[in-house]
Coordinates of C-alpha atoms and ligand atoms in Angstrom, one line a residue:
X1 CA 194.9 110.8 130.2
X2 CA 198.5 110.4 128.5
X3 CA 201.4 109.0 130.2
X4 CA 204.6 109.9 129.6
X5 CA 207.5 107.7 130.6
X6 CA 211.1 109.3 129.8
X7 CA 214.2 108.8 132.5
X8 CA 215.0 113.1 131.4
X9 CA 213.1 115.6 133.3
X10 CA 213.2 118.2 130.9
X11 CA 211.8 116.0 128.2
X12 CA 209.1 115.5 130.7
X13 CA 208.8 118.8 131.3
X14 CA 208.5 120.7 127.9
X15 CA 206.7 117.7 126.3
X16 CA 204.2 118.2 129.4
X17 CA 203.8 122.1 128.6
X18 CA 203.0 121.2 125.0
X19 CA 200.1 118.7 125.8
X20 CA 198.6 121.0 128.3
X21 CA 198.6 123.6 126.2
X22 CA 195.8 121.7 124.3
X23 CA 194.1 120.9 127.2
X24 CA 195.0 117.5 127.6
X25 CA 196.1 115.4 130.9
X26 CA 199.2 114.3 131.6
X27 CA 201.1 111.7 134.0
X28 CA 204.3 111.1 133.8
X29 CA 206.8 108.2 134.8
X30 CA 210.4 108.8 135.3
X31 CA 211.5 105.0 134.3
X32 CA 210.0 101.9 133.0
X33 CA 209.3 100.2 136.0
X34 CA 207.4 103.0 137.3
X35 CA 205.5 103.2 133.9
X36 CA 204.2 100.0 134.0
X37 CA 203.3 100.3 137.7
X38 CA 201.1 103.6 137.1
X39 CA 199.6 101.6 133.5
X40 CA 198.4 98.7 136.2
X41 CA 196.2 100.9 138.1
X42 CA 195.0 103.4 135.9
X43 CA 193.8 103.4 132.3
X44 CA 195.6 105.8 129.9
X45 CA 194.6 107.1 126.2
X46 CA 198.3 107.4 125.2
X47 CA 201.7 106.4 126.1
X48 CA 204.8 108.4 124.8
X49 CA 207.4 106.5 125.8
X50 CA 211.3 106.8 125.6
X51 CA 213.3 104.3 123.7
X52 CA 216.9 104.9 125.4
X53 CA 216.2 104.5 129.5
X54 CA 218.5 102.9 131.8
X55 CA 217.0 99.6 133.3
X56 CA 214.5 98.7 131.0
X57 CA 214.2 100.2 127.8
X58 CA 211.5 101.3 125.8
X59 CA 210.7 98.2 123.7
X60 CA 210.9 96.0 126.9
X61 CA 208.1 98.1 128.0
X62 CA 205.9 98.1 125.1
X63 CA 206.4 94.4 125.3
X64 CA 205.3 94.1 128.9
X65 CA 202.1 96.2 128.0
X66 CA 200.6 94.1 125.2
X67 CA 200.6 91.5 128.1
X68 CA 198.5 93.9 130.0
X69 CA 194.5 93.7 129.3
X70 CA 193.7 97.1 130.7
X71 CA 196.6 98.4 128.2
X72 CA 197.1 96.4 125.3
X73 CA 194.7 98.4 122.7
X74 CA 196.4 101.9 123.8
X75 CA 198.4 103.8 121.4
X76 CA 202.1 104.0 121.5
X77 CA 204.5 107.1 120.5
X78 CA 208.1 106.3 120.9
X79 CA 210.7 109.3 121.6
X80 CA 214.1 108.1 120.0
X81 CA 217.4 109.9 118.9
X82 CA 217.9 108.3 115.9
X83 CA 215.1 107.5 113.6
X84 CA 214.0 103.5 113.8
X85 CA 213.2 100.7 112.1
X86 CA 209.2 100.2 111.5
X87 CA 209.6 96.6 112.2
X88 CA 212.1 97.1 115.2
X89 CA 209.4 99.3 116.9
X90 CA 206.3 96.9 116.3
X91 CA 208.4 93.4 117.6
X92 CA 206.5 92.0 120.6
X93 CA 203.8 95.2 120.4
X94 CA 201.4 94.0 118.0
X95 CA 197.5 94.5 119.1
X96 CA 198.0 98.3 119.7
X97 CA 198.8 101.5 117.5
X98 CA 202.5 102.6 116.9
X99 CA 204.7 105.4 115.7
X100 CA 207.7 107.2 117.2
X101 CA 209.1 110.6 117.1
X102 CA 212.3 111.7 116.8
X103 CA 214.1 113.7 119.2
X104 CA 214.5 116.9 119.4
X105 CA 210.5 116.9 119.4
X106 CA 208.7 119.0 117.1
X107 CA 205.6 120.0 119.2
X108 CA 203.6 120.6 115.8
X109 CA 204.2 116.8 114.8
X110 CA 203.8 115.7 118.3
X111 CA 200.9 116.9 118.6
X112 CA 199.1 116.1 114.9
X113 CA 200.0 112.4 116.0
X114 CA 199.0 112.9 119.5
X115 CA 195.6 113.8 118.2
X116 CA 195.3 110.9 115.8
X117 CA 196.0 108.6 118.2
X118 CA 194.0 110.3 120.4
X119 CA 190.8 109.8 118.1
X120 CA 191.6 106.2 117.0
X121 CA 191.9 105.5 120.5
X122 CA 188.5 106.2 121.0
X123 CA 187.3 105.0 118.6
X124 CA 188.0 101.6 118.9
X125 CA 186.6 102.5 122.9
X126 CA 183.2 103.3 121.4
X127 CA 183.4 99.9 118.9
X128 CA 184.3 97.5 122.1
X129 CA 181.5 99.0 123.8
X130 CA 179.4 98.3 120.7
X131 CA 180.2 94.5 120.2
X132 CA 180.2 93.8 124.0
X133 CA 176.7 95.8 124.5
X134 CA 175.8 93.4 121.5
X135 CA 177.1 90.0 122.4
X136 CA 175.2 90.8 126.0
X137 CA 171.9 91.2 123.6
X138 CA 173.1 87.8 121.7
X139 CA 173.3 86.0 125.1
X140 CA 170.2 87.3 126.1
X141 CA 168.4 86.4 123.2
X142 CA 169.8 83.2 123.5
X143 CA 168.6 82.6 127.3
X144 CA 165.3 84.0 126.5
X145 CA 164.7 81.7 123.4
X146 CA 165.7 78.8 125.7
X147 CA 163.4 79.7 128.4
X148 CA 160.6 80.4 126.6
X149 CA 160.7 77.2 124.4
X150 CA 160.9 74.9 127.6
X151 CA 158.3 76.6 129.0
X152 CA 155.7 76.6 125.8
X153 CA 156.9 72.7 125.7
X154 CA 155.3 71.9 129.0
X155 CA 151.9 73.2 128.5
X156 CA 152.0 72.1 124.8
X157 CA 152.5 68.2 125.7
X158 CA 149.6 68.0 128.0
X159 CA 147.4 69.7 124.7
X160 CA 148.4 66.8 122.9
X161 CA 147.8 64.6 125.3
X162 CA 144.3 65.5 125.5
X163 CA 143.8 66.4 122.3
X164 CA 144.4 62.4 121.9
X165 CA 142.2 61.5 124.8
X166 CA 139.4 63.6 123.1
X167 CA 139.8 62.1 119.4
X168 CA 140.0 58.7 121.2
X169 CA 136.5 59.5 122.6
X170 CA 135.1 61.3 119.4
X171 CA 135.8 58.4 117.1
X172 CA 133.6 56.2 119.0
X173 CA 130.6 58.3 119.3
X174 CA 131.6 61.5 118.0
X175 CA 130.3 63.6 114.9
X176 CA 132.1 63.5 111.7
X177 CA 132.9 67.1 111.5
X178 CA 134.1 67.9 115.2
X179 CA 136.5 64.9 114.3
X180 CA 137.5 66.8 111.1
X181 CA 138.5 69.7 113.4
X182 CA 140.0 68.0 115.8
X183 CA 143.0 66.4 112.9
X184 CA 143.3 69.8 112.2
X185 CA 143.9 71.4 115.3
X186 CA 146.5 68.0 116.0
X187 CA 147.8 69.0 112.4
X188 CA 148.8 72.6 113.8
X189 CA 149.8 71.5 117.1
X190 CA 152.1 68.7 115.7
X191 CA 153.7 71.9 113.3
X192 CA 153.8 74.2 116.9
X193 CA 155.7 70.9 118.4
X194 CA 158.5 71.4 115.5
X195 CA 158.7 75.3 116.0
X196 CA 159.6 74.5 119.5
X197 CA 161.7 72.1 119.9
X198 CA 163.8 73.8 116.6
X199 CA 164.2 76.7 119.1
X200 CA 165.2 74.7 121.4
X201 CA 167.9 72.8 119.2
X202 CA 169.5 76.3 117.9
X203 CA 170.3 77.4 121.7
X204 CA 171.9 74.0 122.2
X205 CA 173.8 73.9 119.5
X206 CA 174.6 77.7 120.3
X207 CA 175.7 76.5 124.0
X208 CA 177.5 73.7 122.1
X209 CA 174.7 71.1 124.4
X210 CA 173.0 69.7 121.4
X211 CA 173.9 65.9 122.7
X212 CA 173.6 62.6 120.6
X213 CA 172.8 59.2 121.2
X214 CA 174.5 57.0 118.8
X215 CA 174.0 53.2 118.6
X216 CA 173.9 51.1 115.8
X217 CA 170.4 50.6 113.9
X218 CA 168.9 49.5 110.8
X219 CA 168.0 52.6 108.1
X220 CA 165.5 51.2 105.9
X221 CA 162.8 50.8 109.0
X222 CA 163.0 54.2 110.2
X223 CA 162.8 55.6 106.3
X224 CA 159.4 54.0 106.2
X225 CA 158.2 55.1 108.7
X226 CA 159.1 58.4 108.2
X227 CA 157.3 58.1 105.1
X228 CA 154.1 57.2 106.7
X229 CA 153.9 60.2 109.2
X230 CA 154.7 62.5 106.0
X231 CA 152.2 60.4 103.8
X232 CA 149.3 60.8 107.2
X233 CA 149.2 64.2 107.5
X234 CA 149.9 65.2 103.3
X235 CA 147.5 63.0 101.7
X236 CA 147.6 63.3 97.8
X237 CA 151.3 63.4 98.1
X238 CA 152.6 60.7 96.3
X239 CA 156.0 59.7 97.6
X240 CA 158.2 57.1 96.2
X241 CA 161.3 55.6 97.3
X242 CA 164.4 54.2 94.9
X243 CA 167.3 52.4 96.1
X244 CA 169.0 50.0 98.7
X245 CA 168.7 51.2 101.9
X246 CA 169.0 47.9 103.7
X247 CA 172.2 48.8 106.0
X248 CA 173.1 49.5 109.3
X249 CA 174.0 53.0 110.0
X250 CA 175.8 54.0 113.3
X251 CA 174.7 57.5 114.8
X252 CA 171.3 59.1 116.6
X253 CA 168.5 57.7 115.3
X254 CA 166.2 59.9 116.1
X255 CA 168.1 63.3 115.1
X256 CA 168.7 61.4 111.7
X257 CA 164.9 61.2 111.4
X258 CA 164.7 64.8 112.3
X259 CA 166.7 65.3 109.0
X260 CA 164.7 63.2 107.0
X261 CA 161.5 64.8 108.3
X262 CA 162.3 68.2 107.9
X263 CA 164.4 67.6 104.4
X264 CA 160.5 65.8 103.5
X265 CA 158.3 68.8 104.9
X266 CA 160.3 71.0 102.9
X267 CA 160.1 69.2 99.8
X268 CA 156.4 69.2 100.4
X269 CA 155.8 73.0 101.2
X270 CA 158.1 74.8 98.9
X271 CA 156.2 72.7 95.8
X272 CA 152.7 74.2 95.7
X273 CA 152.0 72.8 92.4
X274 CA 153.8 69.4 92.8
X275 CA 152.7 66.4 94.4
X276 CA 155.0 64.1 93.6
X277 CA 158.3 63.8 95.8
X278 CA 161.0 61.2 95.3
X279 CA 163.7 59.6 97.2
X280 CA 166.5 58.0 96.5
X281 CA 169.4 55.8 98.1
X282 CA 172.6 55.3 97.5
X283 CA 175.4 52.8 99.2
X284 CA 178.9 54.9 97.9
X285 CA 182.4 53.5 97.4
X286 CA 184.0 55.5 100.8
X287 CA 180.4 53.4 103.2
X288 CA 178.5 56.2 103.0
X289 CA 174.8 56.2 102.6
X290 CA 173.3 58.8 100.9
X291 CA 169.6 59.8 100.9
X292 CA 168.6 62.2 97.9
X293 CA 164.8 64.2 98.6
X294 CA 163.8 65.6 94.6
X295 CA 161.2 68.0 94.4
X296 CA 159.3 69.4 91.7
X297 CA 159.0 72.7 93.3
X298 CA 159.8 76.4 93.3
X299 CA 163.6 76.0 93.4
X300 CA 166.0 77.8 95.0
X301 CA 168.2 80.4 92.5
X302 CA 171.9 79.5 91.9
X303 CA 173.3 82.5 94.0
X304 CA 171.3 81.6 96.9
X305 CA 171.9 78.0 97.3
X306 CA 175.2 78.5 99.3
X307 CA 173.3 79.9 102.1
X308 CA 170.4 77.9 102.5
X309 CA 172.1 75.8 105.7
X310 CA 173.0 78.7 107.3
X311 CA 170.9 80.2 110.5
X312 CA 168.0 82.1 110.0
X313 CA 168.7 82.0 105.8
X314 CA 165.5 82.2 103.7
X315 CA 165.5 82.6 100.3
X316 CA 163.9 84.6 97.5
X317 CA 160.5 85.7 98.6
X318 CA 160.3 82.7 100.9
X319 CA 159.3 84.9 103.6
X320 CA 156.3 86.4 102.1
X321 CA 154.6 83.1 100.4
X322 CA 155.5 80.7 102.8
X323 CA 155.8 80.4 106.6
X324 CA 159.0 79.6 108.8
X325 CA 162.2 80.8 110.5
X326 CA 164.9 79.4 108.7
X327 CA 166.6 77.5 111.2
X328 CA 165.5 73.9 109.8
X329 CA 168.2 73.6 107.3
X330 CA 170.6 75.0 109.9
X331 CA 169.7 72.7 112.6
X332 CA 170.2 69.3 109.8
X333 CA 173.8 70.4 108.9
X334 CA 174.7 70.9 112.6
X335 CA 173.8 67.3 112.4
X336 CA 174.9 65.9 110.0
X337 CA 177.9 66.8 110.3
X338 CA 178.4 65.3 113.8
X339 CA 178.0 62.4 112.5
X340 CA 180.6 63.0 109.6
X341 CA 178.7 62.7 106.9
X342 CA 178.1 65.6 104.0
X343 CA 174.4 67.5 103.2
X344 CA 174.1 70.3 100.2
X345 CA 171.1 71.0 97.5
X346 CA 171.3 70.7 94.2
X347 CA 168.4 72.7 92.4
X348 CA 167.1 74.8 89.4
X349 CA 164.7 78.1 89.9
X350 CA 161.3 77.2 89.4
X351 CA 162.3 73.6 88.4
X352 CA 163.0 71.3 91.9
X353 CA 165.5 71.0 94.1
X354 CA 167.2 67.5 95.0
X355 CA 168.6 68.2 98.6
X356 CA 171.0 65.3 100.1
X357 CA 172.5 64.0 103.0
X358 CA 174.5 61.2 103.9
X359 CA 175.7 59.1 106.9
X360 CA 178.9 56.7 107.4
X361 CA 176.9 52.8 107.2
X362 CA 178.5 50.5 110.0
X363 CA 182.1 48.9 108.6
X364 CA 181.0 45.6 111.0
X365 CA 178.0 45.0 109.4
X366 CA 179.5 44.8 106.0
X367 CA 182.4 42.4 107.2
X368 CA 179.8 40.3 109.0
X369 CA 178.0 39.7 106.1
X370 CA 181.5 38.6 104.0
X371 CA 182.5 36.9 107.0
X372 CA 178.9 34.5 106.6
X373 CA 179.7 34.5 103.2
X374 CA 182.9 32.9 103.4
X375 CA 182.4 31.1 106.3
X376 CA 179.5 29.2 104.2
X377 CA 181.7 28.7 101.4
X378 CA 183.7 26.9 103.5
X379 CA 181.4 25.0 105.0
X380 CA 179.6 24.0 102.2
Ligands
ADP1 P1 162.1 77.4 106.8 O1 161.5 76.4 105.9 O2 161.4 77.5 108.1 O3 162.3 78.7 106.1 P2 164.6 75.9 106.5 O4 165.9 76.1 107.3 O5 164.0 74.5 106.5 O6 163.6 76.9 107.1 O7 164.8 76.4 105.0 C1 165.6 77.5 104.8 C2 165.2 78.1 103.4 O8 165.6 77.2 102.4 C3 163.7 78.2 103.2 O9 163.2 79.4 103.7 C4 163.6 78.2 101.7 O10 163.9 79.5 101.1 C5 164.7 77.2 101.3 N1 164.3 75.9 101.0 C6 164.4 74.8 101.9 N2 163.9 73.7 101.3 C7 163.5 74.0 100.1 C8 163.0 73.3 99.0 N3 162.7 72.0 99.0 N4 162.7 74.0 97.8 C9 163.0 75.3 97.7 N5 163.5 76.0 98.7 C10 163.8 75.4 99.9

């Protein structure tokens, strides 16, 4: 429907006749005031609305309707007696579609730009309904993904559980082979673990609940022994470690190891012909330590490397060679950057990649150790 609000009957009238002539509603307001009344209750496709009214006047209206949710994406056509300035007519009326007419009305113009307005009014109906029909989806995705990850988590810890009782058992009196078996269903299920709680992590962060638990705590311990769960379940792999990692780093231990796990797994699968992965550290100028992972594996092609962190991203042929969701990467920048520090890859196609991170070290811990230092001196 299309209001019109003009304070002159007879405008009313003939521009009335002219729209429903093309078979198009009309309502009609006789002043501002009762304009914006009539656009409160009832939602309209088009206003046509006259500049010159007593009491308020057109622009004041159009400025009190881009407060109004229910109205603020409907078109405007302003009637004036002289013609107006573009940016006079769009002040304070920003989010909605604008033109004005110039009195005496042509009903052939009025009506080409009624029925533009018209259309792009609808338009832009049919495209709201589209993105909130698809961020309902989103959020349902979202739920479900949540759900179903806490749920599979449940049954999945008592597996392990067992499956430890059962190997505990086995070793003793058990047969070499069922053993064998057993590692490599504890192989998959440990690889299950990671799928789930990655799902879980990505409807965190997406609720903005992915929570951290920072204390201080030393970096080189938890390095090696990151490198011995890697090294248990990849043997062959031969993994060496450069560098001075001896510091104190302040932040969530065990999401750090997350990163250094799944920087580590990667390294691992995307080199099929490699065994060799190396890692090195680095204490920078500005306290930062940063952790470098160099592979010798199928590398990742120039164009492609600035998406590699983002959700769902897998490059290449990824998808067909090697299995995953692509939410690894993503889930390591979300953390690394809450704890202020910097990640990005560095790599060659078909040469190795060296992907880094890095983490503010503790200031304290450095002034401690100069404090001893001098305090020593002193002493001595
Ligand atoms: P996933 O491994 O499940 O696909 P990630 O988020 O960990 O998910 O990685 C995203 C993509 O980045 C991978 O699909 C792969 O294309 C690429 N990638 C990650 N690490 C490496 C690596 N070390 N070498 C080559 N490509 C890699």
């Amino acid at each position: 429907m299309i209001l019109i609000i003009d304070d002159n009957a007879e405008n009313i009238f003939s521009l009335k006749k002219v729209l429903e002539l093309h078979n198009l509603e009309v309502d009609t307001a006789s002043s501002g005031e009762e304009g914006l009344k009539k656009i409160l209750k009832a939602t309209y496709s088009l206003i046509i609305l006259d500049v010159q009214m007593p009491g308020m006047d057109g622009f004041e209206v159009a400025e009190a309707i881009s407060g109004y949710n229910r109205a603020k994406d409907t078109p405007i056509i302003f009637l004036s007696a002289v013609s107006i300035d573009k940016k006079f007519i769009t002040k304070g009326y920003n989010t909605g579609a604008l033109d004005y007419i110039t009195k005496p009305v042509d009903p052939d113009i009025l009506m080409l730009k009624v029925k533009t307005f018209l259309q792009l009014y609808e338009q832009k109906c049919i495209l709201n309904a589209m993105q909130t029909a698809l961020r309902e989806e989103l959020e349902f995705k979202n739920e479900f993904i949540s759900i179903a990850s806490h749920e599979l988590k449940t049954p999945l810890t008592s597996i392990k559980a067992y499956m430890q009782l059962l190997q505990r058992s086995l070793e003793n009196s058990g047969d070499k082979m069922v053993l064998n078996y057993l590692q490599r269903t504890q192989v998959q299920i440990e690889k299950l673990h990671h799928l789930i709680a990655d799902l879980l992590d990505i409807s965190k962060i997406e609720k903005g609940e992915l929570r951290f638990n920072k204390k201080d705590f030393s970096f080189e311990p938890l390095l090696k022994s990151v490198i011995e769960i890697i090294q248990q379940t990849n043997e062959g792999y031969k993994i060496e470690v450069k560098g001075d990692c001896n510091v104190q780093v302040y932040g969530d231990n065990e999401r750090i190891e997350q990163v250094l796990i799944n920087y580590l797994t990667n390294a691992i699968k995307y080199s099929p012909d490699s065994k060799q992965v190396e890692i090195t550290t680095e204490l920078l100028d500005n306290n930062e330590l940063q952790v470098n992972i160099r592979d010798y594996g199928i590398g990742i092609a120039k164009e492609q490397q600035g998406n590699i962190f983002q959700k769902f991203y897998r490059a290449g042929d990824t998808a067909n060679r090697f299995q995953g969701l692509g939410i690894g990467l993503y889930i390591c920048a979300e953390i690394i950057k809450r704890h202020n520090g910097r990640y990005g890859v560095i790599s060659e196609l078909g040469k190795g990649s060296v992907f880094y991170f890095s983490v503010p070290v503790v200031h304290h811990s450095i002034h401690r150790r100069t404090e001893n230092i001098v305090k020593s001196e002193i002493n001595s």
